[in-house]
Amino acid sequence: MEIGNKIMELRKKNGLSQEDLAEKVGVTRQTISKWELGETSPDLKQAKELSKIFNVSLDELTDNDIKNILVEKTSNTEKLAGLILKLIKFAIIFIISVFVFLIIGSIVYKNIRKNNLGRLMNISIKCNLHNETYGYEFNFYETTGEIKEAGGDGYLSNVIEFDKYDNAYQALDIIDAYVKNNGGSCTRTEAIEVKD
């Protein structure tokens, strides 16, 4: 709707004649007539005065429909917020899924590894060297010989450096060879299964 038609509509709605409105705005009746016919338009100061007289916003007076713009912006904002929420939900579900997958994978890996490693066994060695008795014990996996735990006399730990060896049988052979090379002797126990 043209501003002239809007002025006429609001003037009639408020029960004002062209003369009454002209007096309030501070212009002539002919000026009001020209506005309503669309021949001229009020300047900014006059438009502000008209909006005060009619108790409407400048946007409503000029029929600048900002409601649709606001509704569209609100709608776009809601769409964006909805999309962000969906992305956040997806990210959370993805992270939880990865976490669950890692836990299940870890459990499966441990079970497969345990089955491949065989039973957990224990073996010990006692050695006589320089009129002293030294002992060392290993908990290891039967199939691979991988050492799970080891411990014993500090003397043997210091001279053998067990942290270099992954295999219990290899470590036992090193102890046995060291002691024999230094004039001693060793005896090993039979490997027995360790109950968890």
PDB file of C-alpha atoms in Angstrom:
ATOM      1  CA  MET A   1       0.000   0.000   0.000  1.00  0.00           C
ATOM      2  CA  GLU A   2       1.285   3.428  -0.938  1.00  0.00           C
ATOM      3  CA  ILE A   3       2.024   5.873   1.879  1.00  0.00           C
ATOM      4  CA  GLY A   4      -0.734   8.204   0.602  1.00  0.00           C
ATOM      5  CA  ASN A   5      -3.379   5.484   0.870  1.00  0.00           C
ATOM      6  CA  LYS A   6      -2.033   4.577   4.351  1.00  0.00           C
ATOM      7  CA  ILE A   7      -2.301   8.229   5.479  1.00  0.00           C
ATOM      8  CA  MET A   8      -5.892   8.413   4.189  1.00  0.00           C
ATOM      9  CA  GLU A   9      -6.794   5.118   5.875  1.00  0.00           C
ATOM     10  CA  LEU A  10      -5.281   6.158   9.222  1.00  0.00           C
ATOM     11  CA  ARG A  11      -6.796   9.683   8.992  1.00  0.00           C
ATOM     12  CA  LYS A  12     -10.299   8.267   8.447  1.00  0.00           C
ATOM     13  CA  LYS A  13      -9.760   5.612  11.109  1.00  0.00           C
ATOM     14  CA  ASN A  14      -8.900   8.355  13.600  1.00  0.00           C
ATOM     15  CA  GLY A  15     -11.899  10.468  12.491  1.00  0.00           C
ATOM     16  CA  LEU A  16      -9.833  13.365  11.211  1.00  0.00           C
ATOM     17  CA  SER A  17     -10.565  15.597   8.209  1.00  0.00           C
ATOM     18  CA  GLN A  18      -7.762  16.714   5.899  1.00  0.00           C
ATOM     19  CA  GLU A  19      -7.930  20.155   7.545  1.00  0.00           C
ATOM     20  CA  ASP A  20      -7.642  18.621  11.068  1.00  0.00           C
ATOM     21  CA  LEU A  21      -4.653  16.526  10.085  1.00  0.00           C
ATOM     22  CA  ALA A  22      -2.990  19.431   8.238  1.00  0.00           C
ATOM     23  CA  GLU A  23      -3.302  21.568  11.364  1.00  0.00           C
ATOM     24  CA  LYS A  24      -1.758  18.879  13.590  1.00  0.00           C
ATOM     25  CA  VAL A  25       1.160  18.271  11.210  1.00  0.00           C
ATOM     26  CA  GLY A  26       1.649  21.961  10.464  1.00  0.00           C
ATOM     27  CA  VAL A  27       1.012  21.832   6.708  1.00  0.00           C
ATOM     28  CA  THR A  28      -1.799  22.928   4.386  1.00  0.00           C
ATOM     29  CA  ARG A  29      -4.871  20.855   3.524  1.00  0.00           C
ATOM     30  CA  GLN A  30      -3.634  20.732  -0.100  1.00  0.00           C
ATOM     31  CA  THR A  31      -0.400  19.094   1.112  1.00  0.00           C
ATOM     32  CA  ILE A  32      -2.422  16.377   2.852  1.00  0.00           C
ATOM     33  CA  SER A  33      -4.499  15.962  -0.336  1.00  0.00           C
ATOM     34  CA  LYS A  34      -1.326  15.615  -2.476  1.00  0.00           C
ATOM     35  CA  TRP A  35       0.076  12.993  -0.038  1.00  0.00           C
ATOM     36  CA  GLU A  36      -3.146  10.990  -0.171  1.00  0.00           C
ATOM     37  CA  LEU A  37      -3.271  11.186  -3.981  1.00  0.00           C
ATOM     38  CA  GLY A  38       0.365  10.035  -4.164  1.00  0.00           C
ATOM     39  CA  GLU A  39       1.567  13.172  -5.908  1.00  0.00           C
ATOM     40  CA  THR A  40       4.061  13.940  -3.145  1.00  0.00           C
ATOM     41  CA  SER A  41       5.228  12.274   0.061  1.00  0.00           C
ATOM     42  CA  PRO A  42       5.924  13.609   3.538  1.00  0.00           C
ATOM     43  CA  ASP A  43       9.541  14.242   4.446  1.00  0.00           C
ATOM     44  CA  LEU A  44      11.114  12.388   7.383  1.00  0.00           C
ATOM     45  CA  LYS A  45      10.161  15.010   9.967  1.00  0.00           C
ATOM     46  CA  GLN A  46       6.543  15.050   8.746  1.00  0.00           C
ATOM     47  CA  ALA A  47       6.423  11.246   8.648  1.00  0.00           C
ATOM     48  CA  LYS A  48       7.624  11.128  12.268  1.00  0.00           C
ATOM     49  CA  GLU A  49       4.893  13.587  13.235  1.00  0.00           C
ATOM     50  CA  LEU A  50       2.254  11.510  11.402  1.00  0.00           C
ATOM     51  CA  SER A  51       3.407   8.341  13.186  1.00  0.00           C
ATOM     52  CA  LYS A  52       2.969  10.132  16.539  1.00  0.00           C
ATOM     53  CA  ILE A  53      -0.500  11.433  15.589  1.00  0.00           C
ATOM     54  CA  PHE A  54      -1.700   8.019  14.380  1.00  0.00           C
ATOM     55  CA  ASN A  55       0.190   6.154  17.131  1.00  0.00           C
ATOM     56  CA  VAL A  56       1.893   3.826  14.668  1.00  0.00           C
ATOM     57  CA  SER A  57       5.526   3.075  13.848  1.00  0.00           C
ATOM     58  CA  LEU A  58       7.249   4.587  10.826  1.00  0.00           C
ATOM     59  CA  ASP A  59       7.453   1.074   9.381  1.00  0.00           C
ATOM     60  CA  GLU A  60       3.694   0.655   9.696  1.00  0.00           C
ATOM     61  CA  LEU A  61       3.080   4.130   8.276  1.00  0.00           C
ATOM     62  CA  THR A  62       5.232   3.421   5.225  1.00  0.00           C
ATOM     63  CA  ASP A  63       3.841  -0.103   5.030  1.00  0.00           C
ATOM     64  CA  ASN A  64       7.321  -1.471   5.484  1.00  0.00           C
ATOM     65  CA  ASP A  65       6.356  -4.984   6.503  1.00  0.00           C
ATOM     66  CA  ILE A  66       9.095  -5.872   8.960  1.00  0.00           C
ATOM     67  CA  LYS A  67       6.954  -8.576  10.547  1.00  0.00           C
ATOM     68  CA  ASN A  68       7.700 -10.931   7.662  1.00  0.00           C
ATOM     69  CA  ILE A  69      11.389 -10.102   7.897  1.00  0.00           C
ATOM     70  CA  LEU A  70      11.376 -10.767  11.646  1.00  0.00           C
ATOM     71  CA  VAL A  71       9.412 -13.990  11.189  1.00  0.00           C
ATOM     72  CA  GLU A  72      11.844 -15.089   8.467  1.00  0.00           C
ATOM     73  CA  LYS A  73      14.882 -14.215  10.591  1.00  0.00           C
ATOM     74  CA  THR A  74      13.355 -16.003  13.573  1.00  0.00           C
ATOM     75  CA  SER A  75      12.576 -18.997  11.387  1.00  0.00           C
ATOM     76  CA  ASN A  76      16.138 -19.056  10.019  1.00  0.00           C
ATOM     77  CA  THR A  77      17.527 -18.774  13.543  1.00  0.00           C
ATOM     78  CA  GLU A  78      15.317 -21.646  14.703  1.00  0.00           C
ATOM     79  CA  LYS A  79      16.444 -23.746  11.723  1.00  0.00           C
ATOM     80  CA  LEU A  80      20.087 -23.012  12.500  1.00  0.00           C
ATOM     81  CA  ALA A  81      19.590 -23.809  16.187  1.00  0.00           C
ATOM     82  CA  GLY A  82      17.858 -27.065  15.216  1.00  0.00           C
ATOM     83  CA  LEU A  83      20.723 -27.972  12.906  1.00  0.00           C
ATOM     84  CA  ILE A  84      23.296 -27.205  15.605  1.00  0.00           C
ATOM     85  CA  LEU A  85      21.375 -29.351  18.105  1.00  0.00           C
ATOM     86  CA  LYS A  86      21.284 -32.212  15.613  1.00  0.00           C
ATOM     87  CA  LEU A  87      25.036 -31.882  15.044  1.00  0.00           C
ATOM     88  CA  ILE A  88      25.676 -31.845  18.794  1.00  0.00           C
ATOM     89  CA  LYS A  89      23.476 -34.935  19.271  1.00  0.00           C
ATOM     90  CA  PHE A  90      25.292 -36.683  16.424  1.00  0.00           C
ATOM     91  CA  ALA A  91      28.678 -35.769  17.917  1.00  0.00           C
ATOM     92  CA  ILE A  92      27.643 -37.038  21.369  1.00  0.00           C
ATOM     93  CA  ILE A  93      26.275 -40.284  19.918  1.00  0.00           C
ATOM     94  CA  PHE A  94      29.435 -40.683  17.830  1.00  0.00           C
ATOM     95  CA  ILE A  95      31.719 -40.113  20.830  1.00  0.00           C
ATOM     96  CA  ILE A  96      29.713 -42.523  22.991  1.00  0.00           C
ATOM     97  CA  SER A  97      29.725 -45.104  20.192  1.00  0.00           C
ATOM     98  CA  VAL A  98      33.496 -44.800  19.782  1.00  0.00           C
ATOM     99  CA  PHE A  99      33.963 -45.064  23.553  1.00  0.00           C
ATOM    100  CA  VAL A 100      31.750 -48.183  23.756  1.00  0.00           C
ATOM    101  CA  PHE A 101      33.511 -49.670  20.727  1.00  0.00           C
ATOM    102  CA  LEU A 102      36.905 -49.081  22.372  1.00  0.00           C
ATOM    103  CA  ILE A 103      35.769 -50.686  25.628  1.00  0.00           C
ATOM    104  CA  ILE A 104      34.308 -53.711  23.841  1.00  0.00           C
ATOM    105  CA  GLY A 105      37.377 -53.918  21.588  1.00  0.00           C
ATOM    106  CA  SER A 106      39.655 -53.780  24.626  1.00  0.00           C
ATOM    107  CA  ILE A 107      37.748 -56.574  26.356  1.00  0.00           C
ATOM    108  CA  VAL A 108      37.748 -58.724  23.211  1.00  0.00           C
ATOM    109  CA  TYR A 109      41.455 -58.018  22.639  1.00  0.00           C
ATOM    110  CA  LYS A 110      42.314 -59.000  26.225  1.00  0.00           C
ATOM    111  CA  ASN A 111      40.322 -62.230  25.906  1.00  0.00           C
ATOM    112  CA  ILE A 112      41.908 -63.111  22.557  1.00  0.00           C
ATOM    113  CA  ARG A 113      45.347 -62.213  23.870  1.00  0.00           C
ATOM    114  CA  LYS A 114      44.787 -64.238  27.033  1.00  0.00           C
ATOM    115  CA  ASN A 115      43.687 -67.241  24.970  1.00  0.00           C
ATOM    116  CA  ASN A 116      46.700 -66.858  22.647  1.00  0.00           C
ATOM    117  CA  LEU A 117      49.129 -66.433  25.527  1.00  0.00           C
ATOM    118  CA  GLY A 118      47.990 -69.602  27.234  1.00  0.00           C
ATOM    119  CA  ARG A 119      47.744 -70.270  30.936  1.00  0.00           C
ATOM    120  CA  LEU A 120      49.489 -68.117  33.510  1.00  0.00           C
ATOM    121  CA  MET A 121      52.309 -70.190  34.942  1.00  0.00           C
ATOM    122  CA  ASN A 122      54.804 -69.857  37.795  1.00  0.00           C
ATOM    123  CA  ILE A 123      58.370 -71.092  37.841  1.00  0.00           C
ATOM    124  CA  SER A 124      61.202 -70.398  40.254  1.00  0.00           C
ATOM    125  CA  ILE A 125      64.931 -70.938  40.357  1.00  0.00           C
ATOM    126  CA  LYS A 126      67.233 -71.361  43.382  1.00  0.00           C
ATOM    127  CA  CYS A 127      70.943 -70.873  42.948  1.00  0.00           C
ATOM    128  CA  ASN A 128      73.965 -71.422  45.215  1.00  0.00           C
ATOM    129  CA  LEU A 129      76.779 -69.013  44.525  1.00  0.00           C
ATOM    130  CA  HIS A 130      79.706 -68.058  46.801  1.00  0.00           C
ATOM    131  CA  ASN A 131      78.121 -69.991  49.699  1.00  0.00           C
ATOM    132  CA  GLU A 132      74.925 -67.927  49.382  1.00  0.00           C
ATOM    133  CA  THR A 133      71.469 -69.036  48.187  1.00  0.00           C
ATOM    134  CA  TYR A 134      69.590 -66.794  45.792  1.00  0.00           C
ATOM    135  CA  GLY A 135      66.104 -67.230  44.418  1.00  0.00           C
ATOM    136  CA  TYR A 136      64.023 -65.726  41.679  1.00  0.00           C
ATOM    137  CA  GLU A 137      60.455 -66.359  40.595  1.00  0.00           C
ATOM    138  CA  PHE A 138      58.542 -65.632  37.389  1.00  0.00           C
ATOM    139  CA  ASN A 139      54.852 -65.542  36.553  1.00  0.00           C
ATOM    140  CA  PHE A 140      54.630 -65.963  32.789  1.00  0.00           C
ATOM    141  CA  TYR A 141      52.304 -67.012  29.993  1.00  0.00           C
ATOM    142  CA  GLU A 142      52.727 -70.610  28.947  1.00  0.00           C
ATOM    143  CA  THR A 143      52.511 -70.241  25.156  1.00  0.00           C
ATOM    144  CA  THR A 144      54.799 -67.243  24.641  1.00  0.00           C
ATOM    145  CA  GLY A 145      56.863 -67.237  27.808  1.00  0.00           C
ATOM    146  CA  GLU A 146      55.963 -63.537  28.223  1.00  0.00           C
ATOM    147  CA  ILE A 147      56.757 -62.402  31.758  1.00  0.00           C
ATOM    148  CA  LYS A 148      53.831 -60.951  33.663  1.00  0.00           C
ATOM    149  CA  GLU A 149      55.596 -60.519  37.015  1.00  0.00           C
ATOM    150  CA  ALA A 150      59.041 -61.333  38.318  1.00  0.00           C
ATOM    151  CA  GLY A 151      60.839 -60.878  41.596  1.00  0.00           C
ATOM    152  CA  GLY A 152      63.430 -62.242  43.936  1.00  0.00           C
ATOM    153  CA  ASP A 153      66.831 -61.554  45.397  1.00  0.00           C
ATOM    154  CA  GLY A 154      68.279 -58.166  44.561  1.00  0.00           C
ATOM    155  CA  TYR A 155      71.705 -59.614  43.769  1.00  0.00           C
ATOM    156  CA  LEU A 156      70.360 -61.540  40.785  1.00  0.00           C
ATOM    157  CA  SER A 157      68.355 -58.495  39.642  1.00  0.00           C
ATOM    158  CA  ASN A 158      71.447 -56.318  39.696  1.00  0.00           C
ATOM    159  CA  VAL A 159      73.742 -58.632  37.746  1.00  0.00           C
ATOM    160  CA  ILE A 160      71.262 -60.056  35.234  1.00  0.00           C
ATOM    161  CA  GLU A 161      69.204 -56.907  34.288  1.00  0.00           C
ATOM    162  CA  PHE A 162      65.908 -58.749  33.772  1.00  0.00           C
ATOM    163  CA  ASP A 163      64.235 -55.750  32.172  1.00  0.00           C
ATOM    164  CA  LYS A 164      66.132 -56.667  28.990  1.00  0.00           C
ATOM    165  CA  TYR A 165      64.261 -59.987  28.688  1.00  0.00           C
ATOM    166  CA  ASP A 166      60.623 -60.593  27.707  1.00  0.00           C
ATOM    167  CA  ASN A 167      60.719 -64.364  27.969  1.00  0.00           C
ATOM    168  CA  ALA A 168      60.829 -66.236  31.313  1.00  0.00           C
ATOM    169  CA  TYR A 169      62.677 -69.240  29.852  1.00  0.00           C
ATOM    170  CA  GLN A 170      65.324 -66.966  28.360  1.00  0.00           C
ATOM    171  CA  ALA A 171      65.732 -65.151  31.700  1.00  0.00           C
ATOM    172  CA  LEU A 172      66.058 -68.493  33.523  1.00  0.00           C
ATOM    173  CA  ASP A 173      68.748 -69.651  31.085  1.00  0.00           C
ATOM    174  CA  ILE A 174      70.651 -66.373  31.622  1.00  0.00           C
ATOM    175  CA  ILE A 175      70.530 -66.827  35.418  1.00  0.00           C
ATOM    176  CA  ASP A 176      71.624 -70.459  35.134  1.00  0.00           C
ATOM    177  CA  ALA A 177      74.534 -69.579  32.772  1.00  0.00           C
ATOM    178  CA  TYR A 178      75.693 -66.663  34.947  1.00  0.00           C
ATOM    179  CA  VAL A 179      75.715 -68.740  38.120  1.00  0.00           C
ATOM    180  CA  LYS A 180      77.490 -71.708  36.448  1.00  0.00           C
ATOM    181  CA  ASN A 181      80.111 -69.389  34.896  1.00  0.00           C
ATOM    182  CA  ASN A 182      80.843 -68.080  38.372  1.00  0.00           C
ATOM    183  CA  GLY A 183      81.190 -71.505  39.999  1.00  0.00           C
ATOM    184  CA  GLY A 184      77.673 -72.007  41.319  1.00  0.00           C
ATOM    185  CA  SER A 185      74.696 -74.216  40.583  1.00  0.00           C
ATOM    186  CA  CYS A 186      70.932 -73.741  40.120  1.00  0.00           C
ATOM    187  CA  THR A 187      67.790 -75.836  40.350  1.00  0.00           C
ATOM    188  CA  ARG A 188      64.450 -74.959  38.762  1.00  0.00           C
ATOM    189  CA  THR A 189      61.016 -75.941  39.948  1.00  0.00           C
ATOM    190  CA  GLU A 190      58.478 -77.359  37.559  1.00  0.00           C
ATOM    191  CA  ALA A 191      56.249 -74.733  36.028  1.00  0.00           C
ATOM    192  CA  ILE A 192      52.812 -74.784  37.695  1.00  0.00           C
ATOM    193  CA  GLU A 193      49.612 -73.026  36.697  1.00  0.00           C
ATOM    194  CA  VAL A 194      48.742 -69.924  38.671  1.00  0.00           C
ATOM    195  CA  LYS A 195      45.078 -69.734  39.656  1.00  0.00           C
ATOM    196  CA  ASP A 196      43.581 -66.243  39.191  1.00  0.00           C
TER     197      ASP A 196
END
